[in-house]
């Protein structure tokens, strides 16, 4: 029986075609004219180029659709139909396949660019629909330099057709995509999404591809495609030239074939002669089938984390259960605390961060992707998306820029029916709880039996051992003295079966004093039995101690580097709070003046043990701020230093506020700050925010590019007595004036202060502002005066 | 039109001027402190500076204005800047998307550090433009470079500059609807080549 194309991709060496744009230009396409226009205007030229490649030995002819999408062309369907038809006429006599070619949209995705992820999926989906309808045999997604855009294109292709799918990315010489992903990250992402082959194209010649290819081959179980340029381009007599001729290109690319790349072709600067020479140079080389790697791997937008012999730390701190500040952050959607916690966990060694947003009454489906995206903007650690709501998981997995750890599925049929399809579609590694409809079994054997059932059910979805971390469930030892033994035994049994394991270790000590002692001892015992990953508090020194000593003693810490670094950070010889060079103890006032945030917070907490909150404010924080303000005004301290001090004071204030009796800390209406509509320069506004907060004024920051209506509605909803507006560009001052007019008309009780590089006091008065602030400190004085006068 | 020249820039060759640093960070000329130096070290780990450039003929149509290659430009300021120039380089530089991502991260974690990071990055973007300028000017007599936003040269011309220099393709620079570039720390510019010096060109 004739093999399908998918089978051929898996089992044969196949050749693509090569460069196209330069080929069309050499046949008279005027410079600057997109080659795709000739699909309809000069189809005979396009067909002739395709035929030359097919005759040269290309098994796969790439239709001239790289630059076509619905954003660029209203008639994109006609262009794609014509392209596929041209390629088909050329390919048919040679029995070659025709590929729909999908290139980047040319736009950056949010949050850096303007393109929404789902809009990108839609753009690609329209192209795939058109290509499928036109009769393409496969889809090639190529020249992608952003992992998230690659994911959008793959999802579109998978959702619109069942054609074979080959994806090639552009790596730079550092071995990363433009947006930071390394080869392992791309392997994890693309294998998770279920593509048929992966690889790289463009950027440089075959010689520079070898190290990247080595990494791809090390980790992927899929066939690997390489389509190099004919070397690095250079300008000669005003024309772009490529250094490698056909023979040289073939010789260099044949080396990549020797390494194990089995899908071969060319990109910029290559010609049918290159492909003919390449086919000839490789025809006698033995075919090397891709090997199954079976790595359990999750990834972020930059890198992958392989879960294997060396234990993995999963930070548990982004979870509202029992954490008031996380809960408040989720309720207010002010994620600063969560983001600080995310970076702090990563700095303390967490390899993966758990993200759980389950607060009764809050929309988890909306919040989980939102928080996961925000966390991914401040740390490159892969995420564990943690929810019992399959819809929330689906939304977060879809938008996640990587391959996530998913917490969790259980042995309940309903759970598996809902979660397994998500993993099949979006990829991911599953935390599988060894419990089912009957609850949590009381023996290790029964928990292992559930793990086996989960694995068997997973196989129906194409999942295997590598896709699971089994959690044999850690119960509190205070409720059942045997519970820890049962869990440890289950870890050992699962490990012997070749299964990977994970535990939320902190549960073991619930209800007992000095919990960290128990947690660390239990964690060590579990590690000794083969535990692969633990969900824990990475800030805990005893847990870190357990981790680093285990790694050291089990040969998992080359040169004892991890242990030494840990000890140097946590040596008991180092005092908790640094002291100045003179040896005298650091004071809160000095810490604020020096801009030392962490120290200021710690010192405020220490002072609160012996002094009333108001004494800490009036006796330490306010004097420090006065000193700093005075130095700034005398020009012996400058803006960066002023801001650092302000941030330190804010941290100290936050500690004091926590300690205040509820009545004293009663909510006062905030000062509203916004950069006006159309203006995205928010540094000035942020300076004012930092300074006001350092003086203890509550601030509600509406961000930048804020519409007048939004400022009004927030002013009314929050009861703010004062609104601060900022604009940097002359073009956005009218928006400031419009906002002031709207506020004066609908909220006449609200006073307005304005600032920004293009404003003057006169102009501020002319557009109706109550106060003009020339700089950040002027804003502080204005606000102090405003409240004193009230 | 010939294809654009794409060139990664060497970080070590980029030197922000003291005046640029003072202006961006609101500090006196020559001022340095530990926080600035720490932030600068972090910034240098994140930037991947690169440039693209094309060389075009300048023509002056009878009806007024300028043609830079096939790109029509109306700007008295630029006309004056390009007096005596028969050709020009159009170029773009960027510090790259990783720097953009880092700045976003810092902005979410510490406004004070972001102020420093953003100011330093702006100074380095100018330094990247200075370096590109120096590379292109080698052995040529060039006019002072002129960027969109200078005088009466509108920001809207950035769309064409990005297209002609293929900065979208090579540097991944995108222009937003409000005419600001992403990555933000990018510069486009026009660098006139003085005709009188062409005889000396090597």
PDB file of N, CA and C in Angstrom, chain A residues 31 106-108 111-114 145 172 174 176-180 235 238-240 301 339-340 343 374 376-379 401 597 638-640 643-644 647 678 680-683 686-687 690 729, chain B residues 1-5 25-28 31 33 35-36 39 48 53 97-98 100-101 104-105 108-116 118-119 168-172 174 176-178 180 182-184:
ATOM      1  N   UNK A  31      12.119  45.178  -8.376  1.00  0.00           N
ATOM      2  CA  UNK A  31      12.468  45.236  -6.950  1.00  0.00           C
ATOM      3  C   UNK A  31      11.370  45.936  -6.165  1.00  0.00           C
ATOM      4  N   UNK A 106       4.227  39.504  10.140  1.00  0.00           N
ATOM      5  CA  UNK A 106       4.955  40.772  10.040  1.00  0.00           C
ATOM      6  C   UNK A 106       4.626  41.708  11.186  1.00  0.00           C
ATOM      7  N   UNK A 107       3.755  41.273  12.088  1.00  0.00           N
ATOM      8  CA  UNK A 107       3.415  42.105  13.248  1.00  0.00           C
ATOM      9  C   UNK A 107       3.860  41.402  14.525  1.00  0.00           C
ATOM     10  N   UNK A 108       4.198  42.199  15.518  1.00  0.00           N
ATOM     11  CA  UNK A 108       4.547  41.619  16.813  1.00  0.00           C
ATOM     12  C   UNK A 108       3.284  41.362  17.630  1.00  0.00           C
ATOM     13  N   UNK A 111       2.312  41.262  24.498  1.00  0.00           N
ATOM     14  CA  UNK A 111       2.163  42.637  24.971  1.00  0.00           C
ATOM     15  C   UNK A 111       3.168  43.615  24.367  1.00  0.00           C
ATOM     16  N   UNK A 112       4.072  43.146  23.489  1.00  0.00           N
ATOM     17  CA  UNK A 112       5.089  44.059  22.959  1.00  0.00           C
ATOM     18  C   UNK A 112       4.601  44.741  21.694  1.00  0.00           C
ATOM     19  N   UNK A 113       3.910  43.987  20.869  1.00  0.00           N
ATOM     20  CA  UNK A 113       3.366  44.560  19.649  1.00  0.00           C
ATOM     21  C   UNK A 113       1.878  44.821  19.785  1.00  0.00           C
ATOM     22  N   UNK A 114       1.215  44.872  18.638  1.00  0.00           N
ATOM     23  CA  UNK A 114      -0.195  45.270  18.649  1.00  0.00           C
ATOM     24  C   UNK A 114      -1.145  44.102  18.380  1.00  0.00           C
ATOM     25  N   UNK A 145      10.084  33.627  13.961  1.00  0.00           N
ATOM     26  CA  UNK A 145      11.101  33.998  14.950  1.00  0.00           C
ATOM     27  C   UNK A 145      10.509  34.325  16.318  1.00  0.00           C
ATOM     28  N   UNK A 172      19.002  32.732  15.790  1.00  0.00           N
ATOM     29  CA  UNK A 172      20.152  33.584  15.496  1.00  0.00           C
ATOM     30  C   UNK A 172      21.436  32.867  15.930  1.00  0.00           C
ATOM     31  N   UNK A 174      23.185  33.088  18.438  1.00  0.00           N
ATOM     32  CA  UNK A 174      23.256  32.666  19.842  1.00  0.00           C
ATOM     33  C   UNK A 174      22.406  31.412  20.057  1.00  0.00           C
ATOM     34  N   UNK A 176      19.097  31.142  19.551  1.00  0.00           N
ATOM     35  CA  UNK A 176      17.765  31.444  20.090  1.00  0.00           C
ATOM     36  C   UNK A 176      16.909  32.150  19.057  1.00  0.00           C
ATOM     37  N   UNK A 177      15.581  32.057  19.251  1.00  0.00           N
ATOM     38  CA  UNK A 177      14.683  32.841  18.410  1.00  0.00           C
ATOM     39  C   UNK A 177      14.787  34.305  18.836  1.00  0.00           C
ATOM     40  N   UNK A 178      14.270  35.179  17.996  1.00  0.00           N
ATOM     41  CA  UNK A 178      14.290  36.606  18.323  1.00  0.00           C
ATOM     42  C   UNK A 178      13.651  36.873  19.689  1.00  0.00           C
ATOM     43  N   UNK A 179      12.607  36.128  20.011  1.00  0.00           N
ATOM     44  CA  UNK A 179      11.926  36.361  21.286  1.00  0.00           C
ATOM     45  C   UNK A 179      12.504  35.510  22.414  1.00  0.00           C
ATOM     46  N   UNK A 180      13.592  34.809  22.172  1.00  0.00           N
ATOM     47  CA  UNK A 180      14.337  34.213  23.273  1.00  0.00           C
ATOM     48  C   UNK A 180      14.309  32.695  23.403  1.00  0.00           C
ATOM     49  N   UNK A 235      26.619  42.688   0.537  1.00  0.00           N
ATOM     50  CA  UNK A 235      26.317  43.619  -0.560  1.00  0.00           C
ATOM     51  C   UNK A 235      27.515  43.730  -1.498  1.00  0.00           C
ATOM     52  N   UNK A 238      25.981  47.099  -4.812  1.00  0.00           N
ATOM     53  CA  UNK A 238      24.592  47.460  -4.523  1.00  0.00           C
ATOM     54  C   UNK A 238      23.622  46.294  -4.564  1.00  0.00           C
ATOM     55  N   UNK A 239      24.119  45.089  -4.793  1.00  0.00           N
ATOM     56  CA  UNK A 239      23.215  43.931  -4.859  1.00  0.00           C
ATOM     57  C   UNK A 239      23.521  42.942  -3.745  1.00  0.00           C
ATOM     58  N   UNK A 240      22.459  42.301  -3.249  1.00  0.00           N
ATOM     59  CA  UNK A 240      22.652  41.298  -2.209  1.00  0.00           C
ATOM     60  C   UNK A 240      23.163  40.008  -2.852  1.00  0.00           C
ATOM     61  N   UNK A 301       8.786  30.674  27.521  1.00  0.00           N
ATOM     62  CA  UNK A 301       9.087  31.288  26.222  1.00  0.00           C
ATOM     63  C   UNK A 301      10.581  31.298  25.937  1.00  0.00           C
ATOM     64  N   UNK A 339       3.598  39.530  41.279  1.00  0.00           N
ATOM     65  CA  UNK A 339       4.768  39.579  40.398  1.00  0.00           C
ATOM     66  C   UNK A 339       6.063  39.595  41.210  1.00  0.00           C
ATOM     67  N   UNK A 340       6.036  40.318  42.339  1.00  0.00           N
ATOM     68  CA  UNK A 340       7.218  40.310  43.205  1.00  0.00           C
ATOM     69  C   UNK A 340       7.464  38.906  43.751  1.00  0.00           C
ATOM     70  N   UNK A 343       9.063  36.667  41.028  1.00  0.00           N
ATOM     71  CA  UNK A 343      10.508  36.845  40.825  1.00  0.00           C
ATOM     72  C   UNK A 343      11.292  36.365  42.045  1.00  0.00           C
ATOM     73  N   UNK A 374       0.910  37.674  33.078  1.00  0.00           N
ATOM     74  CA  UNK A 374       1.636  38.709  33.829  1.00  0.00           C
ATOM     75  C   UNK A 374       2.883  38.113  34.488  1.00  0.00           C
ATOM     76  N   UNK A 376       4.569  35.553  33.472  1.00  0.00           N
ATOM     77  CA  UNK A 376       5.546  35.234  32.427  1.00  0.00           C
ATOM     78  C   UNK A 376       6.275  36.485  31.927  1.00  0.00           C
ATOM     79  N   UNK A 377       5.742  37.661  32.238  1.00  0.00           N
ATOM     80  CA  UNK A 377       6.430  38.887  31.826  1.00  0.00           C
ATOM     81  C   UNK A 377       7.562  39.265  32.790  1.00  0.00           C
ATOM     82  N   UNK A 378       7.546  38.680  33.984  1.00  0.00           N
ATOM     83  CA  UNK A 378       8.610  39.039  34.931  1.00  0.00           C
ATOM     84  C   UNK A 378       9.569  37.890  35.230  1.00  0.00           C
ATOM     85  N   UNK A 379       9.229  36.692  34.788  1.00  0.00           N
ATOM     86  CA  UNK A 379      10.148  35.574  35.027  1.00  0.00           C
ATOM     87  C   UNK A 379      10.102  34.625  33.837  1.00  0.00           C
ATOM     88  N   UNK A 401       2.654  30.761  26.474  1.00  0.00           N
ATOM     89  CA  UNK A 401       3.773  30.765  25.525  1.00  0.00           C
ATOM     90  C   UNK A 401       4.794  29.716  25.953  1.00  0.00           C
ATOM     91  N   UNK A 597      15.406  48.753  49.808  1.00  0.00           N
ATOM     92  CA  UNK A 597      13.999  48.348  49.985  1.00  0.00           C
ATOM     93  C   UNK A 597      13.804  47.233  51.012  1.00  0.00           C
ATOM     94  N   UNK A 638      19.902  63.021  43.308  1.00  0.00           N
ATOM     95  CA  UNK A 638      19.268  63.192  42.004  1.00  0.00           C
ATOM     96  C   UNK A 638      18.081  62.239  41.860  1.00  0.00           C
ATOM     97  N   UNK A 639      17.380  62.424  40.752  1.00  0.00           N
ATOM     98  CA  UNK A 639      16.111  61.714  40.599  1.00  0.00           C
ATOM     99  C   UNK A 639      16.197  60.196  40.819  1.00  0.00           C
ATOM    100  N   UNK A 640      17.189  59.507  40.242  1.00  0.00           N
ATOM    101  CA  UNK A 640      17.223  58.054  40.482  1.00  0.00           C
ATOM    102  C   UNK A 640      17.310  57.719  41.975  1.00  0.00           C
ATOM    103  N   UNK A 643      14.017  58.336  43.794  1.00  0.00           N
ATOM    104  CA  UNK A 643      13.032  57.279  43.531  1.00  0.00           C
ATOM    105  C   UNK A 643      13.347  56.009  44.318  1.00  0.00           C
ATOM    106  N   UNK A 644      14.618  55.675  44.396  1.00  0.00           N
ATOM    107  CA  UNK A 644      15.011  54.486  45.169  1.00  0.00           C
ATOM    108  C   UNK A 644      14.600  54.664  46.637  1.00  0.00           C
ATOM    109  N   UNK A 647      10.863  54.283  47.010  1.00  0.00           N
ATOM    110  CA  UNK A 647      10.411  52.882  47.000  1.00  0.00           C
ATOM    111  C   UNK A 647      10.689  52.204  48.333  1.00  0.00           C
ATOM    112  N   UNK A 678      -3.952  58.241  24.247  1.00  0.00           N
ATOM    113  CA  UNK A 678      -3.051  58.432  23.114  1.00  0.00           C
ATOM    114  C   UNK A 678      -1.588  58.522  23.513  1.00  0.00           C
ATOM    115  N   UNK A 680       1.584  56.996  25.579  1.00  0.00           N
ATOM    116  CA  UNK A 680       2.031  55.772  26.249  1.00  0.00           C
ATOM    117  C   UNK A 680       3.279  56.023  27.096  1.00  0.00           C
ATOM    118  N   UNK A 681       3.670  57.286  27.221  1.00  0.00           N
ATOM    119  CA  UNK A 681       4.859  57.586  28.034  1.00  0.00           C
ATOM    120  C   UNK A 681       4.426  57.733  29.486  1.00  0.00           C
ATOM    121  N   UNK A 682       4.781  56.771  30.296  1.00  0.00           N
ATOM    122  CA  UNK A 682       4.243  56.823  31.659  1.00  0.00           C
ATOM    123  C   UNK A 682       5.323  56.979  32.720  1.00  0.00           C
ATOM    124  N   UNK A 683       6.535  57.289  32.296  1.00  0.00           N
ATOM    125  CA  UNK A 683       7.598  57.393  33.303  1.00  0.00           C
ATOM    126  C   UNK A 683       7.313  58.534  34.272  1.00  0.00           C
ATOM    127  N   UNK A 686       4.673  57.576  36.622  1.00  0.00           N
ATOM    128  CA  UNK A 686       5.172  56.578  37.577  1.00  0.00           C
ATOM    129  C   UNK A 686       6.036  57.204  38.667  1.00  0.00           C
ATOM    130  N   UNK A 687       6.795  58.221  38.292  1.00  0.00           N
ATOM    131  CA  UNK A 687       7.628  58.918  39.292  1.00  0.00           C
ATOM    132  C   UNK A 687       6.715  59.534  40.357  1.00  0.00           C
ATOM    133  N   UNK A 690       5.298  56.803  42.636  1.00  0.00           N
ATOM    134  CA  UNK A 690       6.270  56.301  43.622  1.00  0.00           C
ATOM    135  C   UNK A 690       6.442  57.309  44.754  1.00  0.00           C
ATOM    136  N   UNK A 729       3.497  64.205  25.127  1.00  0.00           N
ATOM    137  CA  UNK A 729       3.580  64.662  23.739  1.00  0.00           C
ATOM    138  C   UNK A 729       2.608  65.814  23.488  1.00  0.00           C
TER     139      UNK A 729
ATOM    140  N   UNK B   1      15.928  48.942  -6.308  1.00  0.00           N
ATOM    141  CA  UNK B   1      16.544  49.160  -4.989  1.00  0.00           C
ATOM    142  C   UNK B   1      17.318  47.899  -4.572  1.00  0.00           C
ATOM    143  N   UNK B   2      18.517  48.142  -4.097  1.00  0.00           N
ATOM    144  CA  UNK B   2      19.298  46.997  -3.624  1.00  0.00           C
ATOM    145  C   UNK B   2      18.750  46.517  -2.295  1.00  0.00           C
ATOM    146  N   UNK B   3      19.077  45.265  -1.947  1.00  0.00           N
ATOM    147  CA  UNK B   3      18.658  44.765  -0.641  1.00  0.00           C
ATOM    148  C   UNK B   3      19.349  45.536   0.458  1.00  0.00           C
ATOM    149  N   UNK B   4      18.756  45.519   1.634  1.00  0.00           N
ATOM    150  CA  UNK B   4      19.334  46.281   2.751  1.00  0.00           C
ATOM    151  C   UNK B   4      20.538  45.558   3.329  1.00  0.00           C
ATOM    152  N   UNK B   5      21.456  46.343   3.890  1.00  0.00           N
ATOM    153  CA  UNK B   5      22.596  45.772   4.598  1.00  0.00           C
ATOM    154  C   UNK B   5      22.167  45.540   6.049  1.00  0.00           C
ATOM    155  N   UNK B  25      18.687  60.754  32.557  1.00  0.00           N
ATOM    156  CA  UNK B  25      18.541  60.330  33.957  1.00  0.00           C
ATOM    157  C   UNK B  25      18.376  61.502  34.924  1.00  0.00           C
ATOM    158  N   UNK B  26      18.374  62.715  34.370  1.00  0.00           N
ATOM    159  CA  UNK B  26      18.227  63.910  35.220  1.00  0.00           C
ATOM    160  C   UNK B  26      19.320  63.960  36.285  1.00  0.00           C
ATOM    161  N   UNK B  27      20.544  63.738  35.855  1.00  0.00           N
ATOM    162  CA  UNK B  27      21.690  63.816  36.780  1.00  0.00           C
ATOM    163  C   UNK B  27      22.712  64.794  36.190  1.00  0.00           C
ATOM    164  N   UNK B  28      23.657  65.276  37.017  1.00  0.00           N
ATOM    165  CA  UNK B  28      24.662  66.189  36.472  1.00  0.00           C
ATOM    166  C   UNK B  28      25.593  65.459  35.492  1.00  0.00           C
ATOM    167  N   UNK B  31      27.931  62.271  36.217  1.00  0.00           N
ATOM    168  CA  UNK B  31      27.509  61.628  37.467  1.00  0.00           C
ATOM    169  C   UNK B  31      27.378  60.111  37.266  1.00  0.00           C
ATOM    170  N   UNK B  33      26.611  56.432  39.804  1.00  0.00           N
ATOM    171  CA  UNK B  33      26.521  55.811  41.128  1.00  0.00           C
ATOM    172  C   UNK B  33      26.330  54.312  40.970  1.00  0.00           C
ATOM    173  N   UNK B  35      23.873  52.291  41.637  1.00  0.00           N
ATOM    174  CA  UNK B  35      22.618  51.822  41.036  1.00  0.00           C
ATOM    175  C   UNK B  35      22.669  51.955  39.518  1.00  0.00           C
ATOM    176  N   UNK B  36      23.236  53.056  39.050  1.00  0.00           N
ATOM    177  CA  UNK B  36      23.368  53.244  37.594  1.00  0.00           C
ATOM    178  C   UNK B  36      24.237  52.151  36.998  1.00  0.00           C
ATOM    179  N   UNK B  39      22.484  48.783  36.973  1.00  0.00           N
ATOM    180  CA  UNK B  39      21.449  48.730  35.936  1.00  0.00           C
ATOM    181  C   UNK B  39      22.078  48.648  34.549  1.00  0.00           C
ATOM    182  N   UNK B  48      20.508  43.250  22.165  1.00  0.00           N
ATOM    183  CA  UNK B  48      21.085  42.582  20.991  1.00  0.00           C
ATOM    184  C   UNK B  48      21.034  43.611  19.861  1.00  0.00           C
ATOM    185  N   UNK B  53      20.622  49.170   6.734  1.00  0.00           N
ATOM    186  CA  UNK B  53      20.821  50.430   6.009  1.00  0.00           C
ATOM    187  C   UNK B  53      20.687  50.203   4.513  1.00  0.00           C
ATOM    188  N   UNK B  97      14.305  42.988  20.880  1.00  0.00           N
ATOM    189  CA  UNK B  97      13.068  42.677  21.609  1.00  0.00           C
ATOM    190  C   UNK B  97      13.331  42.150  23.026  1.00  0.00           C
ATOM    191  N   UNK B  98      14.499  41.514  23.228  1.00  0.00           N
ATOM    192  CA  UNK B  98      14.794  41.020  24.583  1.00  0.00           C
ATOM    193  C   UNK B  98      14.937  42.194  25.545  1.00  0.00           C
ATOM    194  N   UNK B 100      13.389  45.032  25.179  1.00  0.00           N
ATOM    195  CA  UNK B 100      12.007  45.504  25.373  1.00  0.00           C
ATOM    196  C   UNK B 100      11.326  44.697  26.488  1.00  0.00           C
ATOM    197  N   UNK B 101      11.518  43.392  26.412  1.00  0.00           N
ATOM    198  CA  UNK B 101      10.901  42.500  27.402  1.00  0.00           C
ATOM    199  C   UNK B 101      11.465  42.777  28.801  1.00  0.00           C
ATOM    200  N   UNK B 104      10.054  45.952  30.215  1.00  0.00           N
ATOM    201  CA  UNK B 104       8.670  45.720  30.667  1.00  0.00           C
ATOM    202  C   UNK B 104       8.699  45.033  32.043  1.00  0.00           C
ATOM    203  N   UNK B 105       9.579  44.054  32.162  1.00  0.00           N
ATOM    204  CA  UNK B 105       9.691  43.323  33.434  1.00  0.00           C
ATOM    205  C   UNK B 105      10.085  44.282  34.564  1.00  0.00           C
ATOM    206  N   UNK B 108       7.345  46.487  35.748  1.00  0.00           N
ATOM    207  CA  UNK B 108       6.323  45.836  36.583  1.00  0.00           C
ATOM    208  C   UNK B 108       6.814  45.635  38.010  1.00  0.00           C
ATOM    209  N   UNK B 109       8.127  45.603  38.189  1.00  0.00           N
ATOM    210  CA  UNK B 109       8.662  45.277  39.513  1.00  0.00           C
ATOM    211  C   UNK B 109       9.111  46.495  40.316  1.00  0.00           C
ATOM    212  N   UNK B 110       9.650  47.512  39.644  1.00  0.00           N
ATOM    213  CA  UNK B 110      10.164  48.667  40.386  1.00  0.00           C
ATOM    214  C   UNK B 110      10.198  49.907  39.505  1.00  0.00           C
ATOM    215  N   UNK B 111       9.284  50.853  39.732  1.00  0.00           N
ATOM    216  CA  UNK B 111       9.291  52.073  38.929  1.00  0.00           C
ATOM    217  C   UNK B 111      10.619  52.824  39.036  1.00  0.00           C
ATOM    218  N   UNK B 112      11.257  52.766  40.206  1.00  0.00           N
ATOM    219  CA  UNK B 112      12.518  53.482  40.362  1.00  0.00           C
ATOM    220  C   UNK B 112      13.590  52.869  39.464  1.00  0.00           C
ATOM    221  N   UNK B 113      13.672  51.533  39.497  1.00  0.00           N
ATOM    222  CA  UNK B 113      14.666  50.876  38.646  1.00  0.00           C
ATOM    223  C   UNK B 113      14.305  51.069  37.172  1.00  0.00           C
ATOM    224  N   UNK B 114      12.994  51.112  36.894  1.00  0.00           N
ATOM    225  CA  UNK B 114      12.564  51.289  35.509  1.00  0.00           C
ATOM    226  C   UNK B 114      12.987  52.650  34.981  1.00  0.00           C
ATOM    227  N   UNK B 115      12.921  53.658  35.841  1.00  0.00           N
ATOM    228  CA  UNK B 115      13.352  54.997  35.428  1.00  0.00           C
ATOM    229  C   UNK B 115      14.812  54.948  34.977  1.00  0.00           C
ATOM    230  N   UNK B 116      15.624  54.290  35.769  1.00  0.00           N
ATOM    231  CA  UNK B 116      17.047  54.154  35.431  1.00  0.00           C
ATOM    232  C   UNK B 116      17.237  53.331  34.158  1.00  0.00           C
ATOM    233  N   UNK B 118      15.145  52.580  31.744  1.00  0.00           N
ATOM    234  CA  UNK B 118      14.599  53.189  30.538  1.00  0.00           C
ATOM    235  C   UNK B 118      15.515  54.312  30.041  1.00  0.00           C
ATOM    236  N   UNK B 119      15.992  55.119  30.975  1.00  0.00           N
ATOM    237  CA  UNK B 119      16.878  56.218  30.585  1.00  0.00           C
ATOM    238  C   UNK B 119      18.184  55.699  30.002  1.00  0.00           C
ATOM    239  N   UNK B 168      11.722  45.879   9.417  1.00  0.00           N
ATOM    240  CA  UNK B 168      10.726  44.932   9.955  1.00  0.00           C
ATOM    241  C   UNK B 168      11.229  43.511   9.795  1.00  0.00           C
ATOM    242  N   UNK B 169      11.804  43.239   8.623  1.00  0.00           N
ATOM    243  CA  UNK B 169      12.267  41.879   8.334  1.00  0.00           C
ATOM    244  C   UNK B 169      13.505  41.516   9.164  1.00  0.00           C
ATOM    245  N   UNK B 170      14.489  42.424   9.193  1.00  0.00           N
ATOM    246  CA  UNK B 170      15.767  42.077   9.827  1.00  0.00           C
ATOM    247  C   UNK B 170      15.820  42.417  11.315  1.00  0.00           C
ATOM    248  N   UNK B 171      15.202  43.537  11.701  1.00  0.00           N
ATOM    249  CA  UNK B 171      15.318  43.991  13.093  1.00  0.00           C
ATOM    250  C   UNK B 171      14.019  43.784  13.854  1.00  0.00           C
ATOM    251  N   UNK B 172      12.976  43.362  13.138  1.00  0.00           N
ATOM    252  CA  UNK B 172      11.659  43.116  13.743  1.00  0.00           C
ATOM    253  C   UNK B 172      11.094  44.386  14.364  1.00  0.00           C
ATOM    254  N   UNK B 174       8.469  47.240  14.476  1.00  0.00           N
ATOM    255  CA  UNK B 174       7.101  47.439  14.005  1.00  0.00           C
ATOM    256  C   UNK B 174       6.663  48.837  14.415  1.00  0.00           C
ATOM    257  N   UNK B 176       3.685  51.221  15.502  1.00  0.00           N
ATOM    258  CA  UNK B 176       2.309  51.190  16.000  1.00  0.00           C
ATOM    259  C   UNK B 176       1.497  52.309  15.342  1.00  0.00           C
ATOM    260  N   UNK B 177       0.181  52.251  15.538  1.00  0.00           N
ATOM    261  CA  UNK B 177      -0.684  53.268  14.936  1.00  0.00           C
ATOM    262  C   UNK B 177      -0.322  54.672  15.422  1.00  0.00           C
ATOM    263  N   UNK B 178       0.195  54.788  16.661  1.00  0.00           N
ATOM    264  CA  UNK B 178       0.566  56.109  17.181  1.00  0.00           C
ATOM    265  C   UNK B 178       1.980  56.527  16.749  1.00  0.00           C
ATOM    266  N   UNK B 180       4.810  55.179  17.111  1.00  0.00           N
ATOM    267  CA  UNK B 180       5.950  54.818  17.957  1.00  0.00           C
ATOM    268  C   UNK B 180       6.411  53.420  17.572  1.00  0.00           C
ATOM    269  N   UNK B 182       8.137  49.652  18.002  1.00  0.00           N
ATOM    270  CA  UNK B 182       8.389  48.531  18.909  1.00  0.00           C
ATOM    271  C   UNK B 182       9.448  47.680  18.227  1.00  0.00           C
ATOM    272  N   UNK B 183      10.543  47.346  18.868  1.00  0.00           N
ATOM    273  CA  UNK B 183      10.975  47.747  20.199  1.00  0.00           C
ATOM    274  C   UNK B 183      11.116  49.279  20.317  1.00  0.00           C
ATOM    275  N   UNK B 184      10.759  49.787  21.493  1.00  0.00           N
ATOM    276  CA  UNK B 184      10.809  51.231  21.702  1.00  0.00           C
ATOM    277  C   UNK B 184      12.217  51.785  21.544  1.00  0.00           C
TER     278      UNK B 184
END
